[in-house]
Tab-separated table of N, CA and C in Angstrom:
chain	number	residue	atom	x	y	z
T	231	MET	N	65.728	198.472	196.655
T	231	MET	CA	66.274	198.309	195.317
T	231	MET	C	65.269	198.797	194.278
T	232	CYS	N	65.743	199.477	193.257
T	232	CYS	CA	64.884	200.012	192.205
T	232	CYS	C	64.623	198.953	191.139
T	233	LYS	N	63.443	199.014	190.579
T	233	LYS	CA	63.081	198.111	189.482
T	233	LYS	C	63.956	198.445	188.273
T	234	ASN	N	64.378	197.425	187.576
T	234	ASN	CA	65.189	197.600	186.378
T	234	ASN	C	64.276	197.575	185.153
T	235	TYR	N	63.741	198.712	184.783
T	235	TYR	CA	62.813	198.817	183.659
T	235	TYR	C	63.539	198.649	182.333
T	236	ASP	N	62.886	198.015	181.369
T	236	ASP	CA	63.424	198.019	180.012
T	236	ASP	C	62.775	199.179	179.250
T	237	ILE	N	63.289	199.446	178.066
T	237	ILE	CA	62.851	200.630	177.329
T	237	ILE	C	61.362	200.573	176.964
T	238	GLU	N	60.847	199.391	176.706
T	238	GLU	CA	59.429	199.278	176.337
T	238	GLU	C	58.532	199.593	177.535
T	239	GLU	N	58.916	199.140	178.723
T	239	GLU	CA	58.153	199.476	179.933
T	239	GLU	C	58.182	200.980	180.186
T	240	ILE	N	59.351	201.569	180.020
T	240	ILE	CA	59.491	203.015	180.232
T	240	ILE	C	58.665	203.779	179.202
T	241	ARG	N	58.700	203.334	177.961
T	241	ARG	CA	57.930	203.990	176.905
T	241	ARG	C	56.443	204.029	177.247
T	242	ILE	N	55.908	202.939	177.759
T	242	ILE	CA	54.495	202.876	178.133
T	242	ILE	C	54.197	203.813	179.298
T	243	LEU	N	55.067	203.837	180.300
T	243	LEU	CA	54.862	204.720	181.459
T	243	LEU	C	54.931	206.197	181.057
T	244	VAL	N	55.872	206.534	180.175
T	244	VAL	CA	55.986	207.917	179.694
T	244	VAL	C	54.757	208.286	178.872
T	245	LYS	N	54.303	207.384	178.022
T	245	LYS	CA	53.098	207.641	177.234
T	245	LYS	C	51.911	207.931	178.148
T	246	ASN	N	51.755	207.146	179.203
T	246	ASN	CA	50.664	207.372	180.154
T	246	ASN	C	50.793	208.727	180.853
T	247	ALA	N	52.013	209.103	181.205
T	247	ALA	CA	52.242	210.412	181.837
T	247	ALA	C	51.916	211.544	180.862
T	248	LEU	N	52.304	211.395	179.602
T	248	LEU	CA	51.977	212.409	178.596
T	248	LEU	C	50.465	212.490	178.372
T	249	ASP	N	49.796	211.348	178.387
T	249	ASP	CA	48.334	211.353	178.261
T	249	ASP	C	47.700	212.153	179.400
T	250	LYS	N	48.210	211.969	180.616
T	250	LYS	CA	47.693	212.730	181.765
T	250	LYS	C	47.974	214.218	181.608
T	251	LEU	N	49.166	214.547	181.130
T	251	LEU	CA	49.521	215.951	180.911
T	251	LEU	C	48.522	216.598	179.953
T	252	TYR	N	48.236	215.929	178.852
T	252	TYR	CA	47.313	216.505	177.871
T	252	TYR	C	45.880	216.537	178.385
T	253	HIS	N	45.522	215.590	179.199
T	253	HIS	CA	44.160	215.563	179.739
T	253	HIS	C	43.969	216.620	180.831
T	254	ASN	N	44.924	216.715	181.749
T	254	ASN	CA	44.773	217.589	182.923
T	254	ASN	C	45.329	218.994	182.740
T	255	ASP	N	46.291	219.157	181.855
T	255	ASP	CA	47.018	220.430	181.770
T	255	ASP	C	47.078	220.985	180.354
T	256	ARG	N	46.091	220.686	179.565
T	256	ARG	CA	46.032	221.158	178.179
T	256	ARG	C	46.202	222.687	178.103
T	257	TYR	N	45.672	223.392	179.083
T	257	TYR	CA	45.761	224.858	179.113
T	257	TYR	C	47.213	225.317	178.951
T	258	LEU	N	48.144	224.649	179.633
T	258	LEU	CA	49.553	225.052	179.574
T	258	LEU	C	50.086	224.980	178.139
T	259	LEU	N	49.670	223.958	177.432
T	259	LEU	CA	50.148	223.760	176.057
T	259	LEU	C	49.464	224.696	175.073
T	260	GLU	N	48.192	224.909	175.275
T	260	GLU	CA	47.426	225.760	174.358
T	260	GLU	C	47.767	227.240	174.497
T	261	HIS	N	48.262	227.643	175.672
T	261	HIS	CA	48.528	229.064	175.923
T	261	HIS	C	50.012	229.394	175.991
T	262	ASP	N	50.832	228.518	175.409
T	262	ASP	CA	52.265	228.792	175.268
T	262	ASP	C	52.925	229.169	176.593
T	263	VAL	N	52.578	228.453	177.654
T	263	VAL	CA	53.150	228.683	178.982
T	263	VAL	C	54.610	228.222	178.981
T	264	ASN	N	55.410	228.786	179.851
T	264	ASN	CA	56.826	228.481	179.972
T	264	ASN	C	57.079	226.973	180.016
T	265	GLU	N	58.127	226.544	179.327
T	265	GLU	CA	58.495	225.131	179.262
T	265	GLU	C	58.690	224.514	180.653
T	266	GLN	N	59.260	225.265	181.587
T	266	GLN	CA	59.501	224.721	182.932
T	266	GLN	C	58.201	224.405	183.661
T	267	SER	N	57.160	225.159	183.425
T	267	SER	CA	55.858	224.850	184.025
T	267	SER	C	55.325	223.529	183.490
T	268	ILE	N	55.525	223.307	182.207
T	268	ILE	CA	55.059	222.073	181.571
T	268	ILE	C	55.873	220.879	182.062
T	269	THR	N	57.191	221.024	182.114
T	269	THR	CA	58.014	219.895	182.550
T	269	THR	C	57.760	219.560	184.017
T	270	HIS	N	57.448	220.556	184.818
T	270	HIS	CA	57.095	220.299	186.221
T	270	HIS	C	55.864	219.403	186.306
T	271	ARG	N	54.838	219.725	185.529
T	271	ARG	CA	53.611	218.919	185.552
T	271	ARG	C	53.884	217.500	185.031
T	272	LEU	N	54.664	217.389	183.971
T	272	LEU	CA	55.008	216.070	183.451
T	272	LEU	C	55.769	215.261	184.500
T	273	ALA	N	56.686	215.899	185.202
T	273	ALA	CA	57.457	215.209	186.247
T	273	ALA	C	56.538	214.667	187.346
T	274	ILE	N	55.505	215.404	187.685
T	274	ILE	CA	54.553	214.926	188.703
T	274	ILE	C	53.909	213.625	188.237
T	275	TYR	N	53.499	213.568	186.974
T	275	TYR	CA	52.859	212.357	186.452
T	275	TYR	C	53.853	211.200	186.349
T	276	LEU	N	55.096	211.499	186.053
T	276	LEU	CA	56.121	210.456	186.015
T	276	LEU	C	56.402	209.914	187.417
T	277	GLU	N	56.388	210.795	188.389
T	277	GLU	CA	56.632	210.388	189.774
T	277	GLU	C	55.581	209.390	190.254
T	278	ASP	N	54.366	209.523	189.741
T	278	ASP	CA	53.284	208.609	190.113
T	278	ASP	C	53.500	207.189	189.613
T	279	VAL	N	54.330	207.000	188.581
T	279	VAL	CA	54.467	205.668	187.993
T	279	VAL	C	55.849	205.037	188.177
T	280	PHE	N	56.861	205.828	188.475
T	280	PHE	CA	58.198	205.277	188.698
T	280	PHE	C	58.431	205.119	190.197
T	281	PHE	N	57.864	204.055	190.740
T	281	PHE	CA	57.974	203.778	192.166
T	281	PHE	C	59.427	203.516	192.540
T	282	ASN	N	59.818	203.926	193.710
T	282	ASN	CA	61.164	203.744	194.259
T	282	ASN	C	62.236	204.577	193.569
T	283	TYR	N	61.843	205.434	192.646
T	283	TYR	CA	62.776	206.365	192.020
T	283	TYR	C	62.380	207.782	192.405
T	284	ASN	N	63.354	208.676	192.350
T	284	ASN	CA	63.080	210.105	192.488
T	284	ASN	C	62.924	210.685	191.093
T	285	VAL	N	61.984	211.599	190.940
T	285	VAL	CA	61.802	212.309	189.676
T	285	VAL	C	62.027	213.782	189.974
T	286	ASP	N	63.032	214.364	189.338
T	286	ASP	CA	63.412	215.751	189.621
T	286	ASP	C	63.511	216.563	188.335
T	287	CYS	N	63.209	217.850	188.464
T	287	CYS	CA	63.379	218.812	187.373
T	287	CYS	C	64.627	219.643	187.639
T	288	GLU	N	65.391	219.896	186.572
T	288	GLU	CA	66.547	220.800	186.642
T	288	GLU	C	67.529	220.378	187.737
T	289	TYR	N	67.678	219.094	187.960
T	289	TYR	CA	68.547	218.557	189.025
T	289	TYR	C	69.995	218.677	188.596
T	290	ASN	N	70.845	219.242	189.438
T	290	ASN	CA	72.212	219.559	189.027
T	290	ASN	C	73.283	218.860	189.870
T	291	ARG	N	73.018	217.628	190.276
T	291	ARG	CA	73.999	216.892	191.066
T	291	ARG	C	74.363	215.581	190.380
T	292	TYR	N	75.628	215.199	190.572
T	292	TYR	CA	76.154	213.920	190.130
T	292	TYR	C	76.608	213.233	191.409
T	293	GLY	N	75.750	212.389	191.973
T	293	GLY	CA	75.993	211.927	193.334
T	293	GLY	C	75.792	213.123	194.240
T	294	ASP	N	76.814	213.465	194.995
T	294	ASP	CA	76.739	214.643	195.860
T	294	ASP	C	77.459	215.852	195.270
T	295	ASP	N	78.107	215.669	194.136
T	295	ASP	CA	78.888	216.730	193.508
T	295	ASP	C	78.063	217.456	192.446
T	296	PRO	N	78.443	218.683	192.101
T	296	PRO	CA	77.753	219.379	191.008
T	296	PRO	C	77.894	218.593	189.707
T	297	LYS	N	76.816	218.514	188.936
T	297	LYS	CA	76.808	217.787	187.666
T	297	LYS	C	77.290	218.724	186.570
T	298	ARG	N	78.387	218.314	185.938
T	298	ARG	CA	78.939	219.101	184.844
T	298	ARG	C	79.243	218.170	183.678
T	299	LEU	N	79.079	218.690	182.488
T	299	LEU	CA	79.552	217.955	181.322
T	299	LEU	C	81.047	218.211	181.242
T	300	LYS	N	81.813	217.151	181.266
T	300	LYS	CA	83.266	217.281	181.314
T	300	LYS	C	83.820	217.621	179.946
T	301	GLY	N	84.976	218.269	179.939
T	301	GLY	CA	85.601	218.717	178.699
T	301	GLY	C	86.289	217.616	177.917
T	302	LYS	N	85.648	216.464	177.797
T	302	LYS	CA	86.207	215.382	176.992
T	302	LYS	C	86.015	215.715	175.517
T	303	SER	N	86.663	214.949	174.688
T	303	SER	CA	86.518	215.133	173.252
T	303	SER	C	85.120	214.716	172.805
T	304	PHE	N	84.500	215.545	171.986
T	304	PHE	CA	83.184	215.242	171.439
T	304	PHE	C	83.288	214.918	169.951
T	305	LYS	N	84.495	214.457	169.512
T	305	LYS	CA	84.743	214.224	168.086
T	305	LYS	C	83.755	213.248	167.466
T	306	LYS	N	83.289	212.266	168.216
T	306	LYS	CA	82.373	211.290	167.625
T	306	LYS	C	81.060	211.922	167.203
T	307	TYR	N	80.743	213.104	167.757
T	307	TYR	CA	79.501	213.793	167.407
T	307	TYR	C	79.737	215.002	166.504
T	308	ASP	N	81.000	215.247	166.149
T	308	ASP	CA	81.371	216.471	165.441
T	308	ASP	C	80.657	216.638	164.095
T	309	LYS	N	80.528	215.589	163.317
T	309	LYS	CA	79.901	215.714	161.995
T	309	LYS	C	78.422	216.039	162.087
T	310	LEU	N	77.756	215.532	163.113
T	310	LEU	CA	76.319	215.768	163.259
T	310	LEU	C	76.004	217.102	163.918
T	311	PHE	N	76.853	217.513	164.863
T	311	PHE	CA	76.475	218.614	165.744
T	311	PHE	C	77.587	219.645	165.932
T	312	LYS	N	78.254	220.069	164.888
T	312	LYS	CA	79.387	220.985	165.016
T	312	LYS	C	79.028	222.274	165.765
T	313	CYS	N	77.955	222.957	165.381
T	313	CYS	CA	77.582	224.220	166.041
T	313	CYS	C	77.203	223.987	167.496
T	314	GLU	N	76.483	222.897	167.745
T	314	GLU	CA	76.057	222.603	169.109
T	314	GLU	C	77.246	222.236	169.990
T	315	ILE	N	78.250	221.568	169.413
T	315	ILE	CA	79.446	221.228	170.188
T	315	ILE	C	80.181	222.504	170.585
T	316	ASP	N	80.273	223.449	169.678
T	316	ASP	CA	80.916	224.730	170.016
T	316	ASP	C	80.186	225.394	171.178
T	317	ARG	N	78.870	225.375	171.153
T	317	ARG	CA	78.065	225.960	172.243
T	317	ARG	C	78.288	225.199	173.558
T	318	LEU	N	78.344	223.870	173.468
T	318	LEU	CA	78.555	223.039	174.644
T	318	LEU	C	79.922	223.315	175.266
T	319	ILE	N	80.947	223.443	174.432
T	319	ILE	CA	82.300	223.711	174.929
T	319	ILE	C	82.346	225.065	175.643
T	320	LYS	N	81.629	226.058	175.127
T	320	LYS	CA	81.563	227.363	175.806
T	320	LYS	C	80.945	227.225	177.193
T	321	GLU	N	79.895	226.398	177.304
T	321	GLU	CA	79.268	226.184	178.609
T	321	GLU	C	80.208	225.451	179.559
T	322	ILE	N	80.952	224.473	179.034
T	322	ILE	CA	81.926	223.754	179.864
T	322	ILE	C	83.008	224.713	180.335
T	323	ASP	N	83.513	225.535	179.411
T	323	ASP	CA	84.550	226.509	179.766
T	323	ASP	C	84.050	227.508	180.806
T	324	ALA	N	82.765	227.833	180.773
T	324	ALA	CA	82.174	228.755	181.745
T	324	ALA	C	81.789	228.028	183.038
T	325	ASP	N	82.093	226.727	183.113
T	325	ASP	CA	81.809	225.910	184.293
T	325	ASP	C	80.319	225.878	184.623
T	326	LYS	N	79.494	225.885	183.577
T	326	LYS	CA	78.050	225.862	183.755
T	326	LYS	C	77.597	224.458	184.170
T	327	LEU	N	76.687	224.396	185.133
T	327	LEU	CA	76.175	223.110	185.587
T	327	LEU	C	75.213	222.512	184.570
T	328	ALA	N	75.235	221.191	184.463
T	328	ALA	CA	74.297	220.479	183.593
T	328	ALA	C	73.010	220.256	184.375
T	329	LYS	N	71.879	220.709	183.798
T	329	LYS	CA	70.582	220.586	184.466
T	329	LYS	C	69.548	220.076	183.461
T	330	PRO	N	69.408	218.768	183.341
T	330	PRO	CA	68.384	218.247	182.428
T	330	PRO	C	66.991	218.679	182.882
T	331	ASP	N	66.051	218.724	181.934
T	331	ASP	CA	64.688	219.137	182.272
T	331	ASP	C	64.067	218.223	183.323
T	332	ILE	N	64.168	216.908	183.129
T	332	ILE	CA	63.604	215.928	184.068
T	332	ILE	C	64.549	214.734	184.127
T	333	ILE	N	64.746	214.205	185.327
T	333	ILE	CA	65.463	212.937	185.449
T	333	ILE	C	64.707	212.001	186.377
T	334	VAL	N	64.835	210.714	186.084
T	334	VAL	CA	64.295	209.649	186.922
T	334	VAL	C	65.517	208.895	187.433
T	335	HIS	N	65.735	208.946	188.754
T	335	HIS	CA	66.993	208.463	189.319
T	335	HIS	C	66.829	208.208	190.820
T	336	LYS	N	67.930	207.833	191.465
T	336	LYS	CA	67.998	207.807	192.922
T	336	LYS	C	68.970	208.900	193.333
T	337	ARG	N	68.498	209.811	194.149
T	337	ARG	CA	69.346	210.924	194.588
T	337	ARG	C	70.561	210.409	195.364
T	338	GLY	N	71.695	211.062	195.128
T	338	GLY	CA	72.916	210.739	195.858
T	338	GLY	C	73.668	209.539	195.315
T	339	ARG	N	73.165	208.919	194.252
T	339	ARG	CA	73.810	207.738	193.664
T	339	ARG	C	73.994	207.980	192.166
T	340	ASN	N	74.945	207.270	191.587
T	340	ASN	CA	75.148	207.366	190.140
T	340	ASN	C	74.906	206.043	189.428
T	341	ASP	N	74.512	205.035	190.169
T	341	ASP	CA	74.272	203.724	189.560
T	341	ASP	C	72.788	203.452	189.332
T	342	GLN	N	71.933	204.441	189.592
T	342	GLN	CA	70.490	204.278	189.414
T	342	GLN	C	69.910	205.436	188.594
T	343	ASN	N	70.639	205.879	187.592
T	343	ASN	CA	70.173	206.945	186.698
T	343	ASN	C	69.409	206.295	185.550
T	344	LEU	N	68.102	206.202	185.698
T	344	LEU	CA	67.284	205.458	184.743
T	344	LEU	C	66.984	206.236	183.467
T	345	LEU	N	66.526	207.493	183.610
T	345	LEU	CA	66.022	208.219	182.449
T	345	LEU	C	66.312	209.711	182.586
T	346	VAL	N	66.799	210.301	181.517
T	346	VAL	CA	67.021	211.739	181.443
T	346	VAL	C	66.177	212.258	180.285
T	347	ILE	N	65.431	213.342	180.537
T	347	ILE	CA	64.479	213.859	179.550
T	347	ILE	C	64.751	215.336	179.273
T	348	GLU	N	64.744	215.686	178.007
T	348	GLU	CA	64.752	217.078	177.572
T	348	GLU	C	63.464	217.313	176.797
T	349	VAL	N	62.815	218.441	177.059
T	349	VAL	CA	61.527	218.761	176.449
T	349	VAL	C	61.629	220.103	175.737
T	350	LYS	N	61.063	220.151	174.559
T	350	LYS	CA	60.929	221.416	173.834
T	350	LYS	C	59.495	221.543	173.360
T	351	LYS	N	58.989	222.773	173.381
T	351	LYS	CA	57.672	223.040	172.807
T	351	LYS	C	57.821	223.101	171.285
T	352	SER	N	56.730	222.856	170.585
T	352	SER	CA	56.785	222.761	169.126
T	352	SER	C	57.256	224.053	168.458
T	353	ASN	N	57.100	225.188	169.121
T	353	ASN	CA	57.520	226.452	168.517
T	353	ASN	C	58.994	226.770	168.773
T	354	ASN	N	59.710	225.910	169.489
T	354	ASN	CA	61.136	226.085	169.737
T	354	ASN	C	61.904	225.258	168.706
T	355	LYS	N	62.796	225.882	167.984
T	355	LYS	CA	63.496	225.214	166.875
T	355	LYS	C	64.864	224.662	167.259
T	356	ASP	N	65.280	224.776	168.512
T	356	ASP	CA	66.635	224.420	168.936
T	356	ASP	C	66.689	222.984	169.474
T	357	ASP	N	66.348	221.997	168.639
T	357	ASP	CA	66.301	220.600	169.083
T	357	ASP	C	67.680	219.965	169.201
T	358	ASN	N	68.561	220.240	168.265
T	358	ASN	CA	69.833	219.520	168.175
T	358	ASN	C	70.682	219.647	169.426
T	359	TYR	N	70.675	220.794	170.063
T	359	TYR	CA	71.486	220.981	171.262
T	359	TYR	C	71.025	220.032	172.374
T	360	ASP	N	69.722	219.924	172.574
T	360	ASP	CA	69.210	219.018	173.606
T	360	ASP	C	69.462	217.561	173.241
T	361	ILE	N	69.347	217.218	171.976
T	361	ILE	CA	69.622	215.841	171.556
T	361	ILE	C	71.091	215.511	171.777
T	362	LEU	N	71.985	216.435	171.466
T	362	LEU	CA	73.409	216.228	171.740
T	362	LEU	C	73.645	215.992	173.232
T	363	LYS	N	73.041	216.815	174.084
T	363	LYS	CA	73.222	216.616	175.530
T	363	LYS	C	72.732	215.238	175.958
T	364	LEU	N	71.593	214.794	175.415
T	364	LEU	CA	71.074	213.470	175.762
T	364	LEU	C	72.009	212.362	175.275
T	365	MET	N	72.618	212.554	174.116
T	365	MET	CA	73.586	211.563	173.627
T	365	MET	C	74.741	211.439	174.615
T	366	ILE	N	75.206	212.575	175.117
T	366	ILE	CA	76.316	212.568	176.069
T	366	ILE	C	75.881	211.992	177.419
T	367	PHE	N	74.692	212.365	177.892
T	367	PHE	CA	74.193	211.825	179.167
T	367	PHE	C	74.081	210.300	179.137
T	368	THR	N	73.765	209.721	177.967
T	368	THR	CA	73.569	208.274	177.882
T	368	THR	C	74.795	207.532	177.354
T	369	ASP	N	75.800	208.246	176.899
T	369	ASP	CA	76.998	207.624	176.334
T	369	ASP	C	77.891	207.119	177.467
T	370	LYS	N	78.209	205.848	177.441
T	370	LYS	CA	79.021	205.246	178.506
T	370	LYS	C	80.413	205.874	178.616
T	371	ASP	N	80.912	206.469	177.534
T	371	ASP	CA	82.228	207.104	177.564
T	371	ASP	C	82.277	208.349	178.450
T	372	TYR	N	81.117	208.911	178.797
T	372	TYR	CA	81.092	210.170	179.546
T	372	TYR	C	80.726	209.998	181.016
T	373	ASP	N	80.509	208.775	181.465
T	373	ASP	CA	80.355	208.451	182.896
T	373	ASP	C	79.201	209.146	183.613
T	374	LEU	N	78.154	209.546	182.911
T	374	LEU	CA	77.000	210.131	183.593
T	374	LEU	C	75.948	209.074	183.919
T	375	ASN	N	76.094	207.909	183.312
T	375	ASN	CA	75.369	206.699	183.708
T	375	ASN	C	73.859	206.733	183.543
T	376	TYR	N	73.346	207.478	182.594
T	376	TYR	CA	71.908	207.411	182.338
T	376	TYR	C	71.637	206.257	181.385
T	377	LYS	N	70.733	205.374	181.793
T	377	LYS	CA	70.417	204.200	180.983
T	377	LYS	C	69.714	204.605	179.688
T	378	TYR	N	68.749	205.528	179.806
T	378	TYR	CA	67.989	205.979	178.642
T	378	TYR	C	67.854	207.492	178.648
T	379	GLY	N	67.726	208.038	177.452
T	379	GLY	CA	67.423	209.451	177.275
T	379	GLY	C	66.165	209.577	176.428
T	380	LEU	N	65.478	210.691	176.593
T	380	LEU	CA	64.279	210.927	175.801
T	380	LEU	C	64.184	212.404	175.470
T	381	PHE	N	64.081	212.682	174.170
T	381	PHE	CA	63.800	214.038	173.713
T	381	PHE	C	62.332	214.082	173.322
T	382	ILE	N	61.592	215.027	173.897
T	382	ILE	CA	60.172	215.181	173.608
T	382	ILE	C	59.943	216.555	172.992
T	383	LYS	N	59.375	216.561	171.806
T	383	LYS	CA	58.941	217.806	171.166
T	383	LYS	C	57.431	217.850	171.338
T	384	LEU	N	56.960	218.730	172.235
T	384	LEU	CA	55.547	218.790	172.585
T	384	LEU	C	54.764	219.659	171.613
T	385	GLY	N	53.759	219.058	171.004
T	385	GLY	CA	52.831	219.813	170.178
T	385	GLY	C	51.656	220.276	171.017
T	386	LYS	N	50.894	221.208	170.498
T	386	LYS	CA	49.700	221.657	171.223
T	386	LYS	C	48.655	220.550	171.302
T	387	GLU	N	48.704	219.637	170.347
T	387	GLU	CA	47.827	218.464	170.350
T	387	GLU	C	48.691	217.228	170.578
T	388	ARG	N	48.197	216.295	171.338
T	388	ARG	CA	48.939	215.090	171.712
T	388	ARG	C	49.527	214.352	170.507
T	389	GLU	N	48.746	214.231	169.441
T	389	GLU	CA	49.196	213.456	168.288
T	389	GLU	C	50.309	214.151	167.501
T	390	LEU	N	50.655	215.375	167.837
T	390	LEU	CA	51.726	216.096	167.148
T	390	LEU	C	53.082	215.946	167.830
T	391	ASN	N	53.134	215.236	168.944
T	391	ASN	CA	54.398	215.047	169.664
T	391	ASN	C	55.389	214.233	168.840
T	392	LYS	N	56.664	214.545	169.033
T	392	LYS	CA	57.740	213.755	168.449
T	392	LYS	C	58.647	213.325	169.588
T	393	LEU	N	59.006	212.043	169.606
T	393	LEU	CA	59.849	211.507	170.657
T	393	LEU	C	61.059	210.817	170.043
T	394	CYS	N	62.218	211.047	170.629
T	394	CYS	CA	63.440	210.367	170.224
T	394	CYS	C	64.026	209.714	171.476
T	395	TRP	N	64.089	208.387	171.480
T	395	TRP	CA	64.637	207.627	172.598
T	395	TRP	C	66.109	207.359	172.337
T	396	LEU	N	66.930	207.499	173.383
T	396	LEU	CA	68.366	207.295	173.232
T	396	LEU	C	68.881	206.290	174.248
T	397	SER	N	69.908	205.571	173.837
T	397	SER	CA	70.621	204.657	174.723
T	397	SER	C	72.050	204.560	174.217
T	398	ASP	N	72.987	204.574	175.117
T	398	ASP	CA	74.412	204.506	174.791
T	398	ASP	C	74.814	205.502	173.710
T	399	GLY	N	74.302	206.724	173.837
T	399	GLY	CA	74.719	207.806	172.956
T	399	GLY	C	74.110	207.786	171.569
T	400	LYS	N	73.101	206.948	171.346
T	400	LYS	CA	72.496	206.850	170.018
T	400	LYS	C	70.980	206.883	170.117
T	401	CYS	N	70.353	207.409	169.063
T	401	CYS	CA	68.904	207.345	168.968
T	401	CYS	C	68.535	205.907	168.626
T	402	VAL	N	67.695	205.290	169.481
T	402	VAL	CA	67.322	203.894	169.265
T	402	VAL	C	65.888	203.738	168.795
T	403	LYS	N	65.100	204.787	168.966
T	403	LYS	CA	63.699	204.711	168.547
T	403	LYS	C	63.178	206.133	168.371
T	404	PHE	N	62.499	206.356	167.266
T	404	PHE	CA	61.912	207.661	166.984
T	404	PHE	C	60.441	207.439	166.723
T	405	SER	N	59.603	208.219	167.389
T	405	SER	CA	58.158	208.043	167.167
T	405	SER	C	57.454	209.375	167.232
T	406	ILE	N	56.286	209.385	166.636
T	406	ILE	CA	55.431	210.562	166.677
T	406	ILE	C	54.205	210.216	167.485
């Protein structure tokens, strides 16, 4: 059985993983290395602290089936994210698989989806699309069953990071 972490416990574990990333892998951040290389390293540090969970990058399964954002109505997010919703609908229509940057979960199950993370480097300006996806991943109406979401905007220096924590389709905590 997996530990049932609360958001404050998860926040501390993620902070520790980010501290390790900046201590051990600063080169990746300072030299504008591909985002996937950075998220891979972060996932390794998360795996060290989330015992009994799997930590995966770009994981595209919902149980044993391909993970897709379903073509449900996104009207509740329309006022905030009109352009991003149009982009999301195009991806749904193209049957594109949903692949979050990092997830903390139990493979093959949908009742142990603890955390879904999207990461952007500070020089990438396309935050809203990832935040919208995290809202949907954590929204109970969409059946993806992620307890928490986290958007991380990585700065070249640790103190420049911006984090937005989500639960049930809403931002519940924003920190720098």
